[in-house]
PDB file of C-alpha atoms in Angstrom:
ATOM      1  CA  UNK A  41     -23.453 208.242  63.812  1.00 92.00           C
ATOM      2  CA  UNK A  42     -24.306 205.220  61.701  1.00 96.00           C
ATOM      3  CA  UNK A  43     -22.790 205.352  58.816  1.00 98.00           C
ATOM      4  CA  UNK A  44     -23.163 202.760  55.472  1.00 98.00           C
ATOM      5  CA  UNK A  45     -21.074 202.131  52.457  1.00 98.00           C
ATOM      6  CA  UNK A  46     -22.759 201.212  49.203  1.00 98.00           C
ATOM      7  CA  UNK A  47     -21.066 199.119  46.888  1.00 98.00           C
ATOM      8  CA  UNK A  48     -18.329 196.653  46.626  1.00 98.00           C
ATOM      9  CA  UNK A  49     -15.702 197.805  44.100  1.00 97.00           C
ATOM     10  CA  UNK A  50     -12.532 198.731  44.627  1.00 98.00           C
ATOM     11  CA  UNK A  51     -13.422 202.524  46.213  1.00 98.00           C
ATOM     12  CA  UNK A  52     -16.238 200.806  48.584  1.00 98.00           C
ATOM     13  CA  UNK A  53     -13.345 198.178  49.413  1.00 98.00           C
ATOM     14  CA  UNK A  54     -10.736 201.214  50.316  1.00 98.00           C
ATOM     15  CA  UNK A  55     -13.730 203.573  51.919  1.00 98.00           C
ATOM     16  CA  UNK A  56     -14.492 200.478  54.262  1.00 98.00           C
ATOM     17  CA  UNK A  57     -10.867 199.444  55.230  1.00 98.00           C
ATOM     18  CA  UNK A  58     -10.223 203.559  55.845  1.00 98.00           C
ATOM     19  CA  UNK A  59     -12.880 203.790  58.421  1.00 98.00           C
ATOM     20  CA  UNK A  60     -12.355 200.328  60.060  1.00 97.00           C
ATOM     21  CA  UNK A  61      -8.489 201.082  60.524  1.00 96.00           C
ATOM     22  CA  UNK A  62      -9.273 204.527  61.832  1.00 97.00           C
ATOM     23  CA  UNK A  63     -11.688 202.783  64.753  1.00 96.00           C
ATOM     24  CA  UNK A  64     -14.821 204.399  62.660  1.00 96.00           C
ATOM     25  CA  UNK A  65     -17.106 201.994  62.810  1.00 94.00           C
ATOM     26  CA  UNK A  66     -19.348 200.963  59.822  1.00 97.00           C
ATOM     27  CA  UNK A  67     -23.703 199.755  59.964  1.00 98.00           C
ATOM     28  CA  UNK A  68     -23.018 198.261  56.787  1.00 98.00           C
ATOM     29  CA  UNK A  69     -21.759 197.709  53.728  1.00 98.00           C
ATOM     30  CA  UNK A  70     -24.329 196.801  51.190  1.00 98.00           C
ATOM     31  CA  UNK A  71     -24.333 196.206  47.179  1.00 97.00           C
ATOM     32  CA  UNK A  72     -25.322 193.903  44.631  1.00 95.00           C
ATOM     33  CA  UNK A  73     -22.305 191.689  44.255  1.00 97.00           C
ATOM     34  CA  UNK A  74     -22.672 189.086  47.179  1.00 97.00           C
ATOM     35  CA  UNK A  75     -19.323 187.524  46.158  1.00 97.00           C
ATOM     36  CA  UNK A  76     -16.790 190.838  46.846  1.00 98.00           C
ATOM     37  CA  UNK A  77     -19.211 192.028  49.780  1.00 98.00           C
ATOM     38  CA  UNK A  78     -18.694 188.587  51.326  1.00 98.00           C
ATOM     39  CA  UNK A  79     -14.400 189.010  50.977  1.00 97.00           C
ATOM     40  CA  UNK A  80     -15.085 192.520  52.560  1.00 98.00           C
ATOM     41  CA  UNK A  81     -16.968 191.534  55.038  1.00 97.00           C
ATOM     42  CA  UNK A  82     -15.207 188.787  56.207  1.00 97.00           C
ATOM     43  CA  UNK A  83     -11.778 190.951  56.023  1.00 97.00           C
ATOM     44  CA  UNK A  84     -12.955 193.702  57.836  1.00 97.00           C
ATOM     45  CA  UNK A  85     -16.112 191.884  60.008  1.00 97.00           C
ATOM     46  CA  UNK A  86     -18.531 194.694  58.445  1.00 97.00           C
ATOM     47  CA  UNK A  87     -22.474 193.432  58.201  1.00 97.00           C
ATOM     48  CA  UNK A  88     -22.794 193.166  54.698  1.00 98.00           C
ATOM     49  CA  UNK A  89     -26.498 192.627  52.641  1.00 98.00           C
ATOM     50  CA  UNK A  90     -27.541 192.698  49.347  1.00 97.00           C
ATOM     51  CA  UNK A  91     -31.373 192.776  50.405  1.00 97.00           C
ATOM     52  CA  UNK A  92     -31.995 195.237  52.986  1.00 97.00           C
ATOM     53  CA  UNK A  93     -30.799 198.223  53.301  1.00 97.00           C
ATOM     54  CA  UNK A  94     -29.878 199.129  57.281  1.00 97.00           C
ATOM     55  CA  UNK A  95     -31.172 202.231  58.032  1.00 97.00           C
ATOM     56  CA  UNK A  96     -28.041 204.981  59.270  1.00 98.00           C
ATOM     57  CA  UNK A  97     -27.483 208.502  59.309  1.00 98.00           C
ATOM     58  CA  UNK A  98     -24.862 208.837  56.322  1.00 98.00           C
ATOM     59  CA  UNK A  99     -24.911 206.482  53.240  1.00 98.00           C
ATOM     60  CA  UNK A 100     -21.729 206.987  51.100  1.00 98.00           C
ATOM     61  CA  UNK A 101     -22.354 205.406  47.826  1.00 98.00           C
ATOM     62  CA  UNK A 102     -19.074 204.195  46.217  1.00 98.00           C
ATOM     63  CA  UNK A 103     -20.130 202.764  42.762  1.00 98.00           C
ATOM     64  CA  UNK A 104     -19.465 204.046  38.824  1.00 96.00           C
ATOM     65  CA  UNK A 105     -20.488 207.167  38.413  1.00 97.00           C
ATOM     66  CA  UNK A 106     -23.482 206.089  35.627  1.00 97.00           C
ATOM     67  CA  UNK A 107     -24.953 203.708  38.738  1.00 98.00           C
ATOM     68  CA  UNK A 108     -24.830 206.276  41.239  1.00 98.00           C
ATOM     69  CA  UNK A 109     -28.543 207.880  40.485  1.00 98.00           C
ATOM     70  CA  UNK A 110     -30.342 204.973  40.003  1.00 98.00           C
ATOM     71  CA  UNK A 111     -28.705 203.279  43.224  1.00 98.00           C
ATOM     72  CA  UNK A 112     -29.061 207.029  45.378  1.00 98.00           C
ATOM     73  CA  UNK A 113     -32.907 206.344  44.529  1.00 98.00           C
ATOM     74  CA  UNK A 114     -32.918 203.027  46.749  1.00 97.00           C
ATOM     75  CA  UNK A 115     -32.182 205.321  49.923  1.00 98.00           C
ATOM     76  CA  UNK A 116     -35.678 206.159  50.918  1.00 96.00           C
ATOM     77  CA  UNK A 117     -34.733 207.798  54.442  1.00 96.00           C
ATOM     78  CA  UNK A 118     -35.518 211.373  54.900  1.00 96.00           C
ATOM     79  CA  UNK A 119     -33.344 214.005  55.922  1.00 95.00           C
ATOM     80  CA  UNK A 120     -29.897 211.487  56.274  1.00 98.00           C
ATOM     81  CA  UNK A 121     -27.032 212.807  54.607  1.00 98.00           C
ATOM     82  CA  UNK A 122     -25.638 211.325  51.337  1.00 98.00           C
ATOM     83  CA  UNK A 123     -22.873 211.279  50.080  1.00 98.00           C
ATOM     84  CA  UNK A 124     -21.270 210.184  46.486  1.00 98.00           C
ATOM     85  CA  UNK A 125     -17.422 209.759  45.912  1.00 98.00           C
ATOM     86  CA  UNK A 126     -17.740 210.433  42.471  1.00 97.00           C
ATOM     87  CA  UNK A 127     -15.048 213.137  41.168  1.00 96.00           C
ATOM     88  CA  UNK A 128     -17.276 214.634  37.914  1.00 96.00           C
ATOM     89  CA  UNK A 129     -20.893 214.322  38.889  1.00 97.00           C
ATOM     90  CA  UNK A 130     -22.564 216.967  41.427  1.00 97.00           C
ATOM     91  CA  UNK A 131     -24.276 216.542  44.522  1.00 98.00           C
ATOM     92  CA  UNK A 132     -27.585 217.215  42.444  1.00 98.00           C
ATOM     93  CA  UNK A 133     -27.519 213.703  40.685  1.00 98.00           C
ATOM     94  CA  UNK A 134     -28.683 212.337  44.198  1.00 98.00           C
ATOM     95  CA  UNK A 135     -32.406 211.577  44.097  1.00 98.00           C
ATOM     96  CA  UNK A 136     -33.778 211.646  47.605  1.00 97.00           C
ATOM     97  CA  UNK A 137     -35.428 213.543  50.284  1.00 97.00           C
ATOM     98  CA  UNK A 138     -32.200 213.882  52.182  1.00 98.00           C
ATOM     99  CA  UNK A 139     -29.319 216.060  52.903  1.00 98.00           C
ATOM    100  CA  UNK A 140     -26.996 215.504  49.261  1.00 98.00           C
ATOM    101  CA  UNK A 141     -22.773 216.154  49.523  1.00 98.00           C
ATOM    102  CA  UNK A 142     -19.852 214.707  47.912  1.00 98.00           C
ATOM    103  CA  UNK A 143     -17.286 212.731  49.786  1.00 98.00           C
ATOM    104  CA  UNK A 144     -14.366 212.477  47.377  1.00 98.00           C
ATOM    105  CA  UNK A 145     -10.926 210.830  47.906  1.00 98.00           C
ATOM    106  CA  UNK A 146      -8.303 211.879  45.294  1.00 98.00           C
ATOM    107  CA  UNK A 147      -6.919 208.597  44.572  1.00 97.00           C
ATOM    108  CA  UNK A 148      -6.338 205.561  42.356  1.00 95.00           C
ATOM    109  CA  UNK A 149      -7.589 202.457  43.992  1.00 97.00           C
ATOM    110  CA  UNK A 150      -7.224 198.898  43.345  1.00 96.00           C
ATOM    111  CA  UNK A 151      -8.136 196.268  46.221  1.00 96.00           C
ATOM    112  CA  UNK A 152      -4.731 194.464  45.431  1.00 94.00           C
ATOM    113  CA  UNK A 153      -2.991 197.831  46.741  1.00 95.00           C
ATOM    114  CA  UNK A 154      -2.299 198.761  50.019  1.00 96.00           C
ATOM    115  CA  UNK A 155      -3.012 202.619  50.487  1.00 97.00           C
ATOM    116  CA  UNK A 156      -1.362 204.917  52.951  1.00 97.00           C
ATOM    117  CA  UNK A 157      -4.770 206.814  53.920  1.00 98.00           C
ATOM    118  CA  UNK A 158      -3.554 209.528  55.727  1.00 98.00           C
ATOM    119  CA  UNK A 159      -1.957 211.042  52.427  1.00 97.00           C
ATOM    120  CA  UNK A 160      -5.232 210.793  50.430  1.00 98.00           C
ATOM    121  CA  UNK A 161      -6.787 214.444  49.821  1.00 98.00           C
ATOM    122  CA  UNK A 162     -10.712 214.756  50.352  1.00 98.00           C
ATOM    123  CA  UNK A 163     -13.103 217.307  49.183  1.00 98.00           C
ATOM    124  CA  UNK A 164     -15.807 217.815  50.624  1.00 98.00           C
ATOM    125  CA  UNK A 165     -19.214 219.362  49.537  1.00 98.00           C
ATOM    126  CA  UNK A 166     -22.211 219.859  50.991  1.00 98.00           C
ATOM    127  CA  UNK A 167     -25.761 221.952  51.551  1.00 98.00           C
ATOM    128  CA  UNK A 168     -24.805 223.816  54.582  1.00 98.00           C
ATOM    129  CA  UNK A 169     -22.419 224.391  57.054  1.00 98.00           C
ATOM    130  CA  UNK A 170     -23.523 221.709  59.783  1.00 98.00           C
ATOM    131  CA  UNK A 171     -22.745 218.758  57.115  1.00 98.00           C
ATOM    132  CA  UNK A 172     -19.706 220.427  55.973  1.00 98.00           C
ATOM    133  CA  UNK A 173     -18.778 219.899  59.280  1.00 98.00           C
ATOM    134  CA  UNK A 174     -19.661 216.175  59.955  1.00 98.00           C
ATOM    135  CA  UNK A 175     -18.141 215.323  56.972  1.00 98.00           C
ATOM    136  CA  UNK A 176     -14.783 216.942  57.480  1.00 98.00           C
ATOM    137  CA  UNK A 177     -14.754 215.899  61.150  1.00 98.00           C
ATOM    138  CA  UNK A 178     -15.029 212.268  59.304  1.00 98.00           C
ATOM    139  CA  UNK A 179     -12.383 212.577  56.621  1.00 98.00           C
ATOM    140  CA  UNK A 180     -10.184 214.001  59.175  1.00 98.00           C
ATOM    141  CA  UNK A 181     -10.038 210.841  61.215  1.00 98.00           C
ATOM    142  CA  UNK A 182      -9.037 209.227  58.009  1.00 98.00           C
ATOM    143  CA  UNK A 183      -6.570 211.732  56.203  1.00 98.00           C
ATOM    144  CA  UNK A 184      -4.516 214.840  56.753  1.00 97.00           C
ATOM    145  CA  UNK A 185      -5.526 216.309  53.709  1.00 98.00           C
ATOM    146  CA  UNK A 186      -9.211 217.600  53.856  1.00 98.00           C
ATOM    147  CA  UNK A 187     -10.528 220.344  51.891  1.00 97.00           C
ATOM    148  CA  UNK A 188     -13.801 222.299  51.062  1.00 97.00           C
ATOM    149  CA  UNK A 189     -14.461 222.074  47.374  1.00 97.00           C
ATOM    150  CA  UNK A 190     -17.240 223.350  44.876  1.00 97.00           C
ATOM    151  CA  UNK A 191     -18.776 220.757  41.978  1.00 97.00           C
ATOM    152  CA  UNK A 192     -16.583 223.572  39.871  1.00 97.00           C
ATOM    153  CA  UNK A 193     -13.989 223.229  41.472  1.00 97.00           C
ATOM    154  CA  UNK A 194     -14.504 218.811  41.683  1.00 97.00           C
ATOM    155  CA  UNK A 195     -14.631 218.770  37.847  1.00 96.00           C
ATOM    156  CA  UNK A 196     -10.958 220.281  37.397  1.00 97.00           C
ATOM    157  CA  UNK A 197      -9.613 218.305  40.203  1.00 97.00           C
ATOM    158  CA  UNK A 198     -10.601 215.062  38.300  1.00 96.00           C
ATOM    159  CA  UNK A 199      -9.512 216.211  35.229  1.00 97.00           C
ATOM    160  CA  UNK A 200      -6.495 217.231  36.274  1.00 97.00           C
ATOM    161  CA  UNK A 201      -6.065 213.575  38.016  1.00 97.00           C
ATOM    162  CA  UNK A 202      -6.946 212.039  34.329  1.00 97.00           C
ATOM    163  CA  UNK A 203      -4.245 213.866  33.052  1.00 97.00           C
ATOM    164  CA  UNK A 204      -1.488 213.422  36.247  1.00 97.00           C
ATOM    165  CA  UNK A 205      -2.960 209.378  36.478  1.00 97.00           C
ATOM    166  CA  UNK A 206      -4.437 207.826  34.195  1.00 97.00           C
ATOM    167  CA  UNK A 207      -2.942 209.290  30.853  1.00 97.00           C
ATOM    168  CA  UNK A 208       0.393 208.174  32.563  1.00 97.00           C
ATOM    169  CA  UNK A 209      -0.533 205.513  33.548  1.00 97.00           C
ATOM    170  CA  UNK A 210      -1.738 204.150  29.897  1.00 98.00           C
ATOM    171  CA  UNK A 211       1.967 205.756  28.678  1.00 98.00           C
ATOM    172  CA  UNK A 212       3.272 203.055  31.187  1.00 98.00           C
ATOM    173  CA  UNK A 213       1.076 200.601  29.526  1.00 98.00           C
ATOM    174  CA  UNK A 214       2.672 201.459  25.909  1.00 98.00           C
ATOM    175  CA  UNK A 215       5.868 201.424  27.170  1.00 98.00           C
ATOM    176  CA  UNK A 216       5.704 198.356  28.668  1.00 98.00           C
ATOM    177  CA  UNK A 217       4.150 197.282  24.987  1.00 97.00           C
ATOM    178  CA  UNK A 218       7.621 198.205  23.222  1.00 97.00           C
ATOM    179  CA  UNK A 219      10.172 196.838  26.224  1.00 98.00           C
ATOM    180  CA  UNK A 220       7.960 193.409  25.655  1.00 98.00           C
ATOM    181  CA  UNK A 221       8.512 193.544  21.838  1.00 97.00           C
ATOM    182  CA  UNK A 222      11.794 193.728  22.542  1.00 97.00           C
ATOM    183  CA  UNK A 223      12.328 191.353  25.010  1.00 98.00           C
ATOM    184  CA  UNK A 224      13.527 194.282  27.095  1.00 98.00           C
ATOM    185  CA  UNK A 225      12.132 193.787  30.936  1.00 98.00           C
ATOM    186  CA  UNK A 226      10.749 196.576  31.774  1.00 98.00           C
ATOM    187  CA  UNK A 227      11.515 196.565  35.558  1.00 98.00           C
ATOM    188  CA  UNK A 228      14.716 197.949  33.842  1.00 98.00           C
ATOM    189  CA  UNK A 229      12.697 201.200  33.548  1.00 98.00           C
ATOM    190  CA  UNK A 230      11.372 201.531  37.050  1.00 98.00           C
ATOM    191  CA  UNK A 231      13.900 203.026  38.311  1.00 98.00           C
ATOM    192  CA  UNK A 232      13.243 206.231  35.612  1.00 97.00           C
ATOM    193  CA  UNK A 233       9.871 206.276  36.337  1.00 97.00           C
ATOM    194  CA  UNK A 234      10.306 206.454  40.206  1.00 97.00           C
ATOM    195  CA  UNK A 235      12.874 208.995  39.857  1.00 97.00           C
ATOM    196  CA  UNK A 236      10.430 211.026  37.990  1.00 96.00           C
ATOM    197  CA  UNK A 237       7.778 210.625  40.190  1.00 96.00           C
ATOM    198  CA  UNK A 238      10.118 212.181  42.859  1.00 96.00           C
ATOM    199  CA  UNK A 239      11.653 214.571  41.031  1.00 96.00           C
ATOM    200  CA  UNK A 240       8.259 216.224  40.443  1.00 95.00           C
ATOM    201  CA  UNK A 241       7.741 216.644  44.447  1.00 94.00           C
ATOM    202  CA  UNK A 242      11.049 218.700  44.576  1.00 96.00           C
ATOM    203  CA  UNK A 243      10.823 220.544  41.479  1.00 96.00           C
ATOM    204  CA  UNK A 244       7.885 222.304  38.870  1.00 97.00           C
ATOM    205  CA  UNK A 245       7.406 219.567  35.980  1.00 97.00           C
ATOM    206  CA  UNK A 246       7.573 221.905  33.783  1.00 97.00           C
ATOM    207  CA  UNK A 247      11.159 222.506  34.734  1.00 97.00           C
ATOM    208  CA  UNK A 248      12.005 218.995  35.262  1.00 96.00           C
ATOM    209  CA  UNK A 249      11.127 217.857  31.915  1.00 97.00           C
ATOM    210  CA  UNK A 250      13.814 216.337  30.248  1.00 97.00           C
ATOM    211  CA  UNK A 251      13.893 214.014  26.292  1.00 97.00           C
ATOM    212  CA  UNK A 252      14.422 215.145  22.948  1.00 97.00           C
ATOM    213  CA  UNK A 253      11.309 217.218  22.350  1.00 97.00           C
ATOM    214  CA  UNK A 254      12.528 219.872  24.766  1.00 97.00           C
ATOM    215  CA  UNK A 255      16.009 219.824  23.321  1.00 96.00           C
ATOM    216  CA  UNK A 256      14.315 219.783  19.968  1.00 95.00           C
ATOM    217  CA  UNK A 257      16.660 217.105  18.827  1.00 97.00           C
ATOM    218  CA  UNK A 258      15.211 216.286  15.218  1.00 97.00           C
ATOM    219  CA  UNK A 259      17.626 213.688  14.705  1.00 97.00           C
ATOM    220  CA  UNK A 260      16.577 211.562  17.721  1.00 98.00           C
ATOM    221  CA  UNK A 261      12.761 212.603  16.998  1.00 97.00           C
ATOM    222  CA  UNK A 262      13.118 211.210  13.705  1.00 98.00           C
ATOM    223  CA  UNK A 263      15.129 207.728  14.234  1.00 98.00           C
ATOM    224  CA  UNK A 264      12.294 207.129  17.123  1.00 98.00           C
ATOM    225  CA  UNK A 265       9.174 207.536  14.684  1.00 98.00           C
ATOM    226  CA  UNK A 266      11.006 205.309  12.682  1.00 98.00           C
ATOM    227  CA  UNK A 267      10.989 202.358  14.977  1.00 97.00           C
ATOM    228  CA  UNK A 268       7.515 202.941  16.096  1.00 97.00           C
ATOM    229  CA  UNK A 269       3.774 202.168  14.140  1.00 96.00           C
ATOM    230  CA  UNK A 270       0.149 202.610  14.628  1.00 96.00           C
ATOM    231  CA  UNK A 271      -0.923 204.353  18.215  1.00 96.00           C
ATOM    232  CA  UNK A 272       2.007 204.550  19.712  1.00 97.00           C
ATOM    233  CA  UNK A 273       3.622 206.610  16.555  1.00 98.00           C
ATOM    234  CA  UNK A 274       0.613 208.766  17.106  1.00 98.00           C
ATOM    235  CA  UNK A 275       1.023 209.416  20.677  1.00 98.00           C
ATOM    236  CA  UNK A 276       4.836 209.647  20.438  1.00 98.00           C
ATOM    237  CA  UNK A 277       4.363 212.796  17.525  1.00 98.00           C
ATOM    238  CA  UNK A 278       0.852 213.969  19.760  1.00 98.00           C
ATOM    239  CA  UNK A 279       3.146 214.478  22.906  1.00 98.00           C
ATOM    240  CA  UNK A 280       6.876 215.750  21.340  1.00 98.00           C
ATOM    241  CA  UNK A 281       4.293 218.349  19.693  1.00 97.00           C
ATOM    242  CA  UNK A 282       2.630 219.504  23.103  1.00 98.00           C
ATOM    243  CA  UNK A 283       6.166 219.512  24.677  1.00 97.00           C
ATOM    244  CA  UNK A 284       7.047 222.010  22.000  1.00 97.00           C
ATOM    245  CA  UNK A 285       4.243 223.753  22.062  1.00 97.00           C
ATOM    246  CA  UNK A 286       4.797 224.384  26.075  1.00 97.00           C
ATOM    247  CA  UNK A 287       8.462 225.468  25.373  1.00 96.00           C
ATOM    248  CA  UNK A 288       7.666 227.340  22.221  1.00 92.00           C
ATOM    249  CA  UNK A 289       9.867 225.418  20.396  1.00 81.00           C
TER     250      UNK A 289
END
């Protein structure tokens, strides 16, 4: 099967170095940004073009999710399969007389990070039962974690992944904002945060969670909004009131 990646960002990037690690072998990658398709290319000896568009069996378009009908209009092949990896938008947004699915890897990527591929969940959705199949025979070489999945179904896994990623990851962020104030390194504070991470594989979050808010300490609630202004005041009161809220406090 000849398969193509489309795009050059940091998904494309992981998508590409996924299949050529796995011995899956890749037409193409193609995209607009000669530069990054260039470092791909070169890393992982993929055919890379940002003219012509090889023609394959499966084109998995890895770009933002507002690019991703405008560039599934480009694909003028009828009756390949294509795929998006976009976690929010449904198969529908493809424009194309082809097969349309959604190939989508439940992960954070950055093309500084090594990735352990085998742990990455993939959902899979397609038109019938014959793509389902092709495309879970393909994640499968990749990860151990492959699952059917609706667009329904899609939207709440992403959501849920805002919430579990990227919502901790900009508390991190703040954090790391009042340590630097302070002069306070915050590798002091990694290992907390890794020790939470693990925590949460051995035991519910809900009954791991630990801090003031659940003890309903108002004396420690109050000396911290002291020391703290503008956003980070807000999102200190906006999350000690969900914890209370959870623990009907």
């Amino acid at each position: 099967m000849q398969t193509v990646i489309i795009g050059s960002g940091n998904v494309a990037y992981h998508m590409a170095k996924a299949f050529a690690q796995n011995g899956i072998s890749l037409a193409q990658i193609f995209g607009r940004n000669e530069t990054e398709l260039q470092k791909i290319s070169s890393e992982l000896n993929i055919p890379h073009s940002t003219e012509k568009l090889e023609d394959a069996d499966l084109y998995i378009i890895c770009v933002s999710d507002n690019s991703v009908e405008d560039v599934s209009k480009t694909i003028t092949k009828k009756n390949c399969l294509v795929a998006h990896t976009s976690g929010s938008l449904s198969k529908e947004i493809l424009i194309g007389e082809y097969r349309k699915s959604s190939f989508y890897p439940l992960q954070t990527f950055s093309k500084t990070k090594d990735l352990d591929y085998t742990k990455i969940p993939f959902f899979i959705e397609t038109e019938n039962s014959e793509d389902q199949k092709i495309l879970t025979d393909l994640a499968s070489k990749i990860s151990e974690n492959v699952m059917e999945s609706t667009h329904e179904k899609r939207k709440y896994i992403h959501v849920t992944a805002v919430f579990a990623c990227n919502f901790v990851n900009h508390l991190f962020a703040r954090a790391k904002e009042i340590s630097d104030a302070q002069e306070i390194p915050f590798d002091y504070f990694l290992p907390l945060i890794n020790e939470t991470v693990q925590k949460i594989g051995e035991i519910d979050p809900k009954s791991a969670q630990t801090g003031p808010a659940v003890r309903n300490d108002k004396r420690v609630l109050e000396l911290h909004e002291q020391l703290l202004r503008d956003e980070s005041l807000e999102i200190y009161k906006t999350m000690n009131h969900s914890i209370k809220k959870m623990y009907e406090l």
